[in-house]
JSON list of N, CA and C in Angstrom, two decimals:
[
{"chain": "A", "resi": 1, "resn": "MET", "atom": "N", "xyz": [-2.59, 2.23, -11.65]},
{"chain": "A", "resi": 1, "resn": "MET", "atom": "CA", "xyz": [-1.86, 0.59, -10.46]},
{"chain": "A", "resi": 1, "resn": "MET", "atom": "C", "xyz": [-2.25, -0.66, -10.81]},
{"chain": "A", "resi": 2, "resn": "ASP", "atom": "N", "xyz": [-2.13, -1.53, -10.52]},
{"chain": "A", "resi": 2, "resn": "ASP", "atom": "CA", "xyz": [-2.53, -2.76, -10.64]},
{"chain": "A", "resi": 2, "resn": "ASP", "atom": "C", "xyz": [-2.08, -3.74, -10.03]},
{"chain": "A", "resi": 3, "resn": "ASN", "atom": "N", "xyz": [-3.43, -3.98, -8.79]},
{"chain": "A", "resi": 3, "resn": "ASN", "atom": "CA", "xyz": [-3.50, -4.93, -7.91]},
{"chain": "A", "resi": 3, "resn": "ASN", "atom": "C", "xyz": [-2.84, -6.54, -8.05]},
{"chain": "A", "resi": 4, "resn": "LEU", "atom": "N", "xyz": [-2.82, -6.77, -9.09]},
{"chain": "A", "resi": 4, "resn": "LEU", "atom": "CA", "xyz": [-2.47, -8.15, -9.80]},
{"chain": "A", "resi": 4, "resn": "LEU", "atom": "C", "xyz": [-0.98, -7.46, -9.71]},
{"chain": "A", "resi": 5, "resn": "ARG", "atom": "N", "xyz": [0.10, -6.64, -9.68]},
{"chain": "A", "resi": 5, "resn": "ARG", "atom": "CA", "xyz": [1.06, -6.61, -9.53]},
{"chain": "A", "resi": 5, "resn": "ARG", "atom": "C", "xyz": [1.93, -6.64, -7.91]},
{"chain": "A", "resi": 6, "resn": "ILE", "atom": "N", "xyz": [0.76, -5.46, -7.16]},
{"chain": "A", "resi": 6, "resn": "ILE", "atom": "CA", "xyz": [0.47, -5.26, -5.66]},
{"chain": "A", "resi": 6, "resn": "ILE", "atom": "C", "xyz": [0.73, -6.78, -5.21]},
{"chain": "A", "resi": 7, "resn": "LYS", "atom": "N", "xyz": [-0.26, -7.36, -5.66]},
{"chain": "A", "resi": 7, "resn": "LYS", "atom": "CA", "xyz": [-0.17, -8.95, -4.54]},
{"chain": "A", "resi": 7, "resn": "LYS", "atom": "C", "xyz": [0.96, -9.68, -4.61]},
{"chain": "A", "resi": 8, "resn": "GLY", "atom": "N", "xyz": [1.20, -8.94, -6.15]},
{"chain": "A", "resi": 8, "resn": "GLY", "atom": "CA", "xyz": [2.83, -10.46, -5.93]},
{"chain": "A", "resi": 8, "resn": "GLY", "atom": "C", "xyz": [3.93, -10.48, -5.16]},
{"chain": "A", "resi": 9, "resn": "LYS", "atom": "N", "xyz": [4.34, -8.30, -5.08]},
{"chain": "A", "resi": 9, "resn": "LYS", "atom": "CA", "xyz": [5.18, -7.90, -4.47]},
{"chain": "A", "resi": 9, "resn": "LYS", "atom": "C", "xyz": [4.50, -7.67, -2.82]},
{"chain": "A", "resi": 10, "resn": "TRP", "atom": "N", "xyz": [3.82, -7.59, -2.73]},
{"chain": "A", "resi": 10, "resn": "TRP", "atom": "CA", "xyz": [3.77, -7.49, -1.75]},
{"chain": "A", "resi": 10, "resn": "TRP", "atom": "C", "xyz": [4.50, -7.08, 0.04]},
{"chain": "A", "resi": 11, "resn": "ASN", "atom": "N", "xyz": [5.10, -7.92, 0.30]},
{"chain": "A", "resi": 11, "resn": "ASN", "atom": "CA", "xyz": [5.97, -8.36, 1.09]},
{"chain": "A", "resi": 11, "resn": "ASN", "atom": "C", "xyz": [7.10, -7.59, 0.89]},
{"chain": "A", "resi": 12, "resn": "GLU", "atom": "N", "xyz": [7.17, -7.05, 0.19]},
{"chain": "A", "resi": 12, "resn": "GLU", "atom": "CA", "xyz": [8.46, -5.88, -0.28]},
{"chain": "A", "resi": 12, "resn": "GLU", "atom": "C", "xyz": [7.59, -4.62, -0.12]},
{"chain": "A", "resi": 13, "resn": "LEU", "atom": "N", "xyz": [6.63, -4.54, -0.71]},
{"chain": "A", "resi": 13, "resn": "LEU", "atom": "CA", "xyz": [5.77, -3.03, -0.64]},
{"chain": "A", "resi": 13, "resn": "LEU", "atom": "C", "xyz": [5.12, -2.96, 1.28]},
{"chain": "A", "resi": 14, "resn": "LYS", "atom": "N", "xyz": [4.95, -3.81, 1.58]},
{"chain": "A", "resi": 14, "resn": "LYS", "atom": "CA", "xyz": [4.80, -4.00, 3.64]},
{"chain": "A", "resi": 14, "resn": "LYS", "atom": "C", "xyz": [5.73, -3.09, 4.08]},
{"chain": "A", "resi": 15, "resn": "GLY", "atom": "N", "xyz": [7.29, -3.31, 3.72]},
{"chain": "A", "resi": 15, "resn": "GLY", "atom": "CA", "xyz": [8.77, -3.22, 4.46]},
{"chain": "A", "resi": 15, "resn": "GLY", "atom": "C", "xyz": [8.89, -1.51, 3.53]},
{"chain": "A", "resi": 16, "resn": "ARG", "atom": "N", "xyz": [8.33, -1.09, 2.55]},
{"chain": "A", "resi": 16, "resn": "ARG", "atom": "CA", "xyz": [8.64, 0.27, 1.96]},
{"chain": "A", "resi": 16, "resn": "ARG", "atom": "C", "xyz": [7.69, 0.89, 2.47]},
{"chain": "A", "resi": 17, "resn": "LEU", "atom": "N", "xyz": [6.71, 0.40, 2.72]},
{"chain": "A", "resi": 17, "resn": "LEU", "atom": "CA", "xyz": [5.63, 1.33, 3.58]},
{"chain": "A", "resi": 17, "resn": "LEU", "atom": "C", "xyz": [5.48, 1.84, 4.80]},
{"chain": "A", "resi": 18, "resn": "LYS", "atom": "N", "xyz": [6.37, 0.55, 6.18]},
{"chain": "A", "resi": 18, "resn": "LYS", "atom": "CA", "xyz": [7.16, 0.85, 6.53]},
{"chain": "A", "resi": 18, "resn": "LYS", "atom": "C", "xyz": [7.93, 2.20, 7.38]},
{"chain": "A", "resi": 19, "resn": "GLN", "atom": "N", "xyz": [8.81, 2.04, 5.89]},
{"chain": "A", "resi": 19, "resn": "GLN", "atom": "CA", "xyz": [10.20, 2.69, 5.88]},
{"chain": "A", "resi": 19, "resn": "GLN", "atom": "C", "xyz": [9.56, 3.68, 5.66]},
{"chain": "A", "resi": 20, "resn": "GLU", "atom": "N", "xyz": [8.22, 4.16, 5.33]},
{"chain": "A", "resi": 20, "resn": "GLU", "atom": "CA", "xyz": [7.94, 5.70, 5.10]},
{"chain": "A", "resi": 20, "resn": "GLU", "atom": "C", "xyz": [7.21, 6.13, 5.85]},
{"chain": "A", "resi": 21, "resn": "TRP", "atom": "N", "xyz": [6.19, 5.31, 6.48]},
{"chain": "A", "resi": 21, "resn": "TRP", "atom": "CA", "xyz": [5.30, 5.75, 7.45]},
{"chain": "A", "resi": 21, "resn": "TRP", "atom": "C", "xyz": [5.81, 4.96, 8.64]},
{"chain": "A", "resi": 22, "resn": "GLY", "atom": "N", "xyz": [6.41, 5.46, 9.67]},
{"chain": "A", "resi": 22, "resn": "GLY", "atom": "CA", "xyz": [6.25, 4.14, 11.11]},
{"chain": "A", "resi": 22, "resn": "GLY", "atom": "C", "xyz": [5.80, 3.74, 11.43]},
{"chain": "A", "resi": 23, "resn": "ASP", "atom": "N", "xyz": [4.96, 4.63, 11.71]},
{"chain": "A", "resi": 23, "resn": "ASP", "atom": "CA", "xyz": [3.97, 4.19, 12.33]},
{"chain": "A", "resi": 23, "resn": "ASP", "atom": "C", "xyz": [2.63, 3.17, 12.49]},
{"chain": "A", "resi": 24, "resn": "LEU", "atom": "N", "xyz": [2.89, 2.50, 11.01]},
{"chain": "A", "resi": 24, "resn": "LEU", "atom": "CA", "xyz": [1.94, 1.23, 9.96]},
{"chain": "A", "resi": 24, "resn": "LEU", "atom": "C", "xyz": [1.63, 0.67, 11.00]},
{"chain": "A", "resi": 25, "resn": "THR", "atom": "N", "xyz": [0.87, -0.20, 11.28]},
{"chain": "A", "resi": 25, "resn": "THR", "atom": "CA", "xyz": [1.14, -1.70, 11.54]},
{"chain": "A", "resi": 25, "resn": "THR", "atom": "C", "xyz": [1.03, -2.16, 10.90]},
{"chain": "A", "resi": 26, "resn": "ASP", "atom": "N", "xyz": [1.77, -4.22, 11.25]},
{"chain": "A", "resi": 26, "resn": "ASP", "atom": "CA", "xyz": [0.68, -5.34, 10.55]},
{"chain": "A", "resi": 26, "resn": "ASP", "atom": "C", "xyz": [-0.82, -5.12, 10.41]},
{"chain": "A", "resi": 27, "resn": "ASP", "atom": "N", "xyz": [-1.66, -4.83, 10.79]},
{"chain": "A", "resi": 27, "resn": "ASP", "atom": "CA", "xyz": [-2.66, -4.64, 10.90]},
{"chain": "A", "resi": 27, "resn": "ASP", "atom": "C", "xyz": [-3.84, -3.60, 10.24]},
{"chain": "A", "resi": 28, "resn": "ASP", "atom": "N", "xyz": [-2.78, -2.72, 10.00]},
{"chain": "A", "resi": 28, "resn": "ASP", "atom": "CA", "xyz": [-3.17, -1.78, 8.88]},
{"chain": "A", "resi": 28, "resn": "ASP", "atom": "C", "xyz": [-2.84, -1.90, 7.85]},
{"chain": "A", "resi": 29, "resn": "LEU", "atom": "N", "xyz": [-1.51, -3.38, 7.58]},
{"chain": "A", "resi": 29, "resn": "LEU", "atom": "CA", "xyz": [-1.11, -3.50, 6.30]},
{"chain": "A", "resi": 29, "resn": "LEU", "atom": "C", "xyz": [-1.59, -4.62, 5.93]},
{"chain": "A", "resi": 30, "resn": "LEU", "atom": "N", "xyz": [-2.95, -5.39, 6.31]},
{"chain": "A", "resi": 30, "resn": "LEU", "atom": "CA", "xyz": [-3.68, -6.45, 6.02]},
{"chain": "A", "resi": 30, "resn": "LEU", "atom": "C", "xyz": [-3.97, -6.29, 4.89]},
{"chain": "A", "resi": 31, "resn": "TYR", "atom": "N", "xyz": [-3.36, -7.17, 3.89]},
{"chain": "A", "resi": 31, "resn": "TYR", "atom": "CA", "xyz": [-4.23, -7.34, 2.75]},
{"chain": "A", "resi": 31, "resn": "TYR", "atom": "C", "xyz": [-5.24, -7.99, 2.06]},
{"chain": "A", "resi": 32, "resn": "VAL", "atom": "N", "xyz": [-6.23, -7.93, 1.81]},
{"chain": "A", "resi": 32, "resn": "VAL", "atom": "CA", "xyz": [-7.12, -9.12, 1.61]},
{"chain": "A", "resi": 32, "resn": "VAL", "atom": "C", "xyz": [-8.06, -9.46, 0.34]},
{"chain": "A", "resi": 33, "resn": "ASP", "atom": "N", "xyz": [-7.82, -10.22, -0.41]},
{"chain": "A", "resi": 33, "resn": "ASP", "atom": "CA", "xyz": [-8.48, -9.99, -2.28]},
{"chain": "A", "resi": 33, "resn": "ASP", "atom": "C", "xyz": [-9.57, -9.42, -2.24]},
{"chain": "A", "resi": 34, "resn": "GLY", "atom": "N", "xyz": [-9.96, -8.64, -2.43]},
{"chain": "A", "resi": 34, "resn": "GLY", "atom": "CA", "xyz": [-11.47, -8.00, -2.68]},
{"chain": "A", "resi": 34, "resn": "GLY", "atom": "C", "xyz": [-11.73, -6.77, -1.80]},
{"chain": "A", "resi": 35, "resn": "LYS", "atom": "N", "xyz": [-11.07, -6.33, -0.99]},
{"chain": "A", "resi": 35, "resn": "LYS", "atom": "CA", "xyz": [-10.59, -5.66, 0.37]},
{"chain": "A", "resi": 35, "resn": "LYS", "atom": "C", "xyz": [-9.75, -4.62, -0.21]},
{"chain": "A", "resi": 36, "resn": "GLU", "atom": "N", "xyz": [-9.45, -4.33, -1.43]},
{"chain": "A", "resi": 36, "resn": "GLU", "atom": "CA", "xyz": [-8.34, -3.14, -1.34]},
{"chain": "A", "resi": 36, "resn": "GLU", "atom": "C", "xyz": [-8.85, -1.50, -1.30]},
{"chain": "A", "resi": 37, "resn": "ASP", "atom": "N", "xyz": [-9.87, -1.39, -1.54]},
{"chain": "A", "resi": 37, "resn": "ASP", "atom": "CA", "xyz": [-10.96, -0.18, -0.74]},
{"chain": "A", "resi": 37, "resn": "ASP", "atom": "C", "xyz": [-10.42, 0.16, 0.85]},
{"chain": "A", "resi": 38, "resn": "GLU", "atom": "N", "xyz": [-10.70, -1.37, 2.12]},
{"chain": "A", "resi": 38, "resn": "GLU", "atom": "CA", "xyz": [-10.42, -0.67, 2.96]},
{"chain": "A", "resi": 38, "resn": "GLU", "atom": "C", "xyz": [-8.55, -0.96, 3.50]},
{"chain": "A", "resi": 39, "resn": "LEU", "atom": "N", "xyz": [-7.78, -1.35, 2.65]},
{"chain": "A", "resi": 39, "resn": "LEU", "atom": "CA", "xyz": [-6.35, -0.59, 2.69]},
{"chain": "A", "resi": 39, "resn": "LEU", "atom": "C", "xyz": [-6.85, 0.61, 2.63]},
{"chain": "A", "resi": 40, "resn": "TYR", "atom": "N", "xyz": [-6.60, 1.07, 1.82]},
{"chain": "A", "resi": 40, "resn": "TYR", "atom": "CA", "xyz": [-6.81, 1.83, 1.09]},
{"chain": "A", "resi": 40, "resn": "TYR", "atom": "C", "xyz": [-7.98, 3.65, 2.47]},
{"chain": "A", "resi": 41, "resn": "GLY", "atom": "N", "xyz": [-8.38, 3.32, 2.46]},
{"chain": "A", "resi": 41, "resn": "GLY", "atom": "CA", "xyz": [-8.49, 3.76, 3.85]},
{"chain": "A", "resi": 41, "resn": "GLY", "atom": "C", "xyz": [-7.62, 3.47, 4.68]},
{"chain": "A", "resi": 42, "resn": "ARG", "atom": "N", "xyz": [-7.47, 2.84, 5.14]},
{"chain": "A", "resi": 42, "resn": "ARG", "atom": "CA", "xyz": [-6.74, 2.12, 6.56]},
{"chain": "A", "resi": 42, "resn": "ARG", "atom": "C", "xyz": [-5.67, 3.44, 6.20]},
{"chain": "A", "resi": 43, "resn": "LEU", "atom": "N", "xyz": [-5.15, 3.11, 5.13]},
{"chain": "A", "resi": 43, "resn": "LEU", "atom": "CA", "xyz": [-3.57, 4.02, 4.90]},
{"chain": "A", "resi": 43, "resn": "LEU", "atom": "C", "xyz": [-3.65, 5.29, 4.35]},
{"chain": "A", "resi": 44, "resn": "GLN", "atom": "N", "xyz": [-5.04, 5.39, 4.01]},
{"chain": "A", "resi": 44, "resn": "GLN", "atom": "CA", "xyz": [-5.74, 7.39, 4.36]},
{"chain": "A", "resi": 44, "resn": "GLN", "atom": "C", "xyz": [-5.51, 7.91, 5.39]},
{"chain": "A", "resi": 45, "resn": "GLN", "atom": "N", "xyz": [-5.95, 6.96, 6.35]},
{"chain": "A", "resi": 45, "resn": "GLN", "atom": "CA", "xyz": [-6.21, 7.68, 8.08]},
{"chain": "A", "resi": 45, "resn": "GLN", "atom": "C", "xyz": [-4.63, 7.31, 8.18]},
{"chain": "A", "resi": 46, "resn": "LYS", "atom": "N", "xyz": [-3.76, 6.63, 8.71]},
{"chain": "A", "resi": 46, "resn": "LYS", "atom": "CA", "xyz": [-2.46, 7.13, 9.23]},
{"chain": "A", "resi": 46, "resn": "LYS", "atom": "C", "xyz": [-2.07, 7.34, 8.50]},
{"chain": "A", "resi": 47, "resn": "THR", "atom": "N", "xyz": [-1.97, 8.08, 6.93]},
{"chain": "A", "resi": 47, "resn": "THR", "atom": "CA", "xyz": [-0.51, 8.64, 6.57]},
{"chain": "A", "resi": 47, "resn": "THR", "atom": "C", "xyz": [-0.65, 9.93, 5.77]},
{"chain": "A", "resi": 48, "resn": "GLY", "atom": "N", "xyz": [-2.46, 10.10, 6.14]},
{"chain": "A", "resi": 48, "resn": "GLY", "atom": "CA", "xyz": [-2.60, 11.33, 5.58]},
{"chain": "A", "resi": 48, "resn": "GLY", "atom": "C", "xyz": [-2.93, 12.19, 4.68]},
{"chain": "A", "resi": 49, "resn": "LYS", "atom": "N", "xyz": [-2.49, 10.92, 2.96]},
{"chain": "A", "resi": 49, "resn": "LYS", "atom": "CA", "xyz": [-2.74, 10.77, 2.14]},
{"chain": "A", "resi": 49, "resn": "LYS", "atom": "C", "xyz": [-3.82, 10.70, 1.61]},
{"chain": "A", "resi": 50, "resn": "THR", "atom": "N", "xyz": [-4.21, 10.85, -0.01]},
{"chain": "A", "resi": 50, "resn": "THR", "atom": "CA", "xyz": [-5.15, 11.04, -0.87]},
{"chain": "A", "resi": 50, "resn": "THR", "atom": "C", "xyz": [-5.37, 9.56, -0.97]},
{"chain": "A", "resi": 51, "resn": "ASN", "atom": "N", "xyz": [-6.04, 9.40, -1.98]},
{"chain": "A", "resi": 51, "resn": "ASN", "atom": "CA", "xyz": [-6.13, 8.15, -2.61]},
{"chain": "A", "resi": 51, "resn": "ASN", "atom": "C", "xyz": [-5.01, 8.35, -3.70]},
{"chain": "A", "resi": 52, "resn": "ASP", "atom": "N", "xyz": [-5.01, 9.06, -4.32]},
{"chain": "A", "resi": 52, "resn": "ASP", "atom": "CA", "xyz": [-4.71, 9.20, -5.46]},
{"chain": "A", "resi": 52, "resn": "ASP", "atom": "C", "xyz": [-3.52, 9.43, -5.19]},
{"chain": "A", "resi": 53, "resn": "GLU", "atom": "N", "xyz": [-3.13, 10.16, -4.15]},
{"chain": "A", "resi": 53, "resn": "GLU", "atom": "CA", "xyz": [-1.45, 10.04, -3.71]},
{"chain": "A", "resi": 53, "resn": "GLU", "atom": "C", "xyz": [-0.79, 8.53, -3.12]},
{"chain": "A", "resi": 54, "resn": "LEU", "atom": "N", "xyz": [-1.83, 7.70, -2.68]},
{"chain": "A", "resi": 54, "resn": "LEU", "atom": "CA", "xyz": [-1.08, 6.33, -2.35]},
{"chain": "A", "resi": 54, "resn": "LEU", "atom": "C", "xyz": [-0.62, 5.94, -3.21]},
{"chain": "A", "resi": 55, "resn": "LYS", "atom": "N", "xyz": [-1.90, 5.84, -4.37]},
{"chain": "A", "resi": 55, "resn": "LYS", "atom": "CA", "xyz": [-1.78, 5.07, -6.44]},
{"chain": "A", "resi": 55, "resn": "LYS", "atom": "C", "xyz": [-0.89, 5.23, -6.73]},
{"chain": "A", "resi": 56, "resn": "ASP", "atom": "N", "xyz": [-0.49, 6.66, -6.78]},
{"chain": "A", "resi": 56, "resn": "ASP", "atom": "CA", "xyz": [0.92, 6.73, -7.26]},
{"chain": "A", "resi": 56, "resn": "ASP", "atom": "C", "xyz": [2.14, 6.80, -6.40]},
{"chain": "A", "resi": 57, "resn": "TRP", "atom": "N", "xyz": [2.28, 6.80, -5.35]},
{"chain": "A", "resi": 57, "resn": "TRP", "atom": "CA", "xyz": [2.99, 5.54, -4.52]},
{"chain": "A", "resi": 57, "resn": "TRP", "atom": "C", "xyz": [3.29, 4.40, -4.73]},
{"chain": "A", "resi": 58, "resn": "PHE", "atom": "N", "xyz": [2.33, 3.79, -4.85]},
{"chain": "A", "resi": 58, "resn": "PHE", "atom": "CA", "xyz": [2.31, 2.23, -4.92]},
{"chain": "A", "resi": 58, "resn": "PHE", "atom": "C", "xyz": [2.98, 1.98, -6.89]},
{"chain": "A", "resi": 59, "resn": "ASP", "atom": "N", "xyz": [2.47, 2.42, -7.58]},
{"chain": "A", "resi": 59, "resn": "ASP", "atom": "CA", "xyz": [3.37, 2.56, -8.95]},
{"chain": "A", "resi": 59, "resn": "ASP", "atom": "C", "xyz": [4.39, 3.00, -8.61]},
{"chain": "A", "resi": 60, "resn": "LYS", "atom": "N", "xyz": [5.14, 3.65, -7.95]},
{"chain": "A", "resi": 60, "resn": "LYS", "atom": "CA", "xyz": [6.73, 4.32, -7.83]},
{"chain": "A", "resi": 60, "resn": "LYS", "atom": "C", "xyz": [7.09, 3.20, -7.38]},
{"chain": "A", "resi": 61, "resn": "GLN", "atom": "N", "xyz": [6.79, 3.12, -6.17]},
{"chain": "A", "resi": 61, "resn": "GLN", "atom": "CA", "xyz": [7.38, 1.57, -5.58]},
{"chain": "A", "resi": 61, "resn": "GLN", "atom": "C", "xyz": [7.87, 0.06, -6.56]},
{"chain": "A", "resi": 62, "resn": "LEU", "atom": "N", "xyz": [6.40, 0.12, -6.62]},
{"chain": "A", "resi": 62, "resn": "LEU", "atom": "CA", "xyz": [5.95, -0.96, -8.22]},
{"chain": "A", "resi": 62, "resn": "LEU", "atom": "C", "xyz": [7.68, -0.65, -9.82]},
{"chain": "A", "resi": 63, "resn": "ASP", "atom": "N", "xyz": [7.46, 0.84, -10.03]},
{"chain": "A", "resi": 63, "resn": "ASP", "atom": "CA", "xyz": [7.98, 0.59, -10.97]},
{"chain": "A", "resi": 63, "resn": "ASP", "atom": "C", "xyz": [10.00, 0.43, -10.83]},
{"chain": "A", "resi": 64, "resn": "ASP", "atom": "N", "xyz": [10.09, 0.46, -9.60]},
{"chain": "A", "resi": 64, "resn": "ASP", "atom": "CA", "xyz": [11.21, 0.36, -8.60]},
{"chain": "A", "resi": 64, "resn": "ASP", "atom": "C", "xyz": [11.72, -0.94, -8.38]},
{"chain": "A", "resi": 65, "resn": "LEU", "atom": "N", "xyz": [10.40, -1.89, -8.43]},
{"chain": "A", "resi": 65, "resn": "LEU", "atom": "CA", "xyz": [11.00, -3.38, -7.59]},
{"chain": "A", "resi": 65, "resn": "LEU", "atom": "C", "xyz": [11.29, -3.79, -8.92]}
]
């Protein structure tokens, strides 16, 4: 997974995350440069997915965009 690819497509990815996991809020999806680990931690808590599962999900979504 490439953080630059995520950053460039973040608004689209946020929409897909909210579709996949409807209970995610804008605060959960706050993307701050250099704090990607915090984002993954919030997503892990809300979705119950592992870090690797989330990274795989992001890779798949980025390939589809």
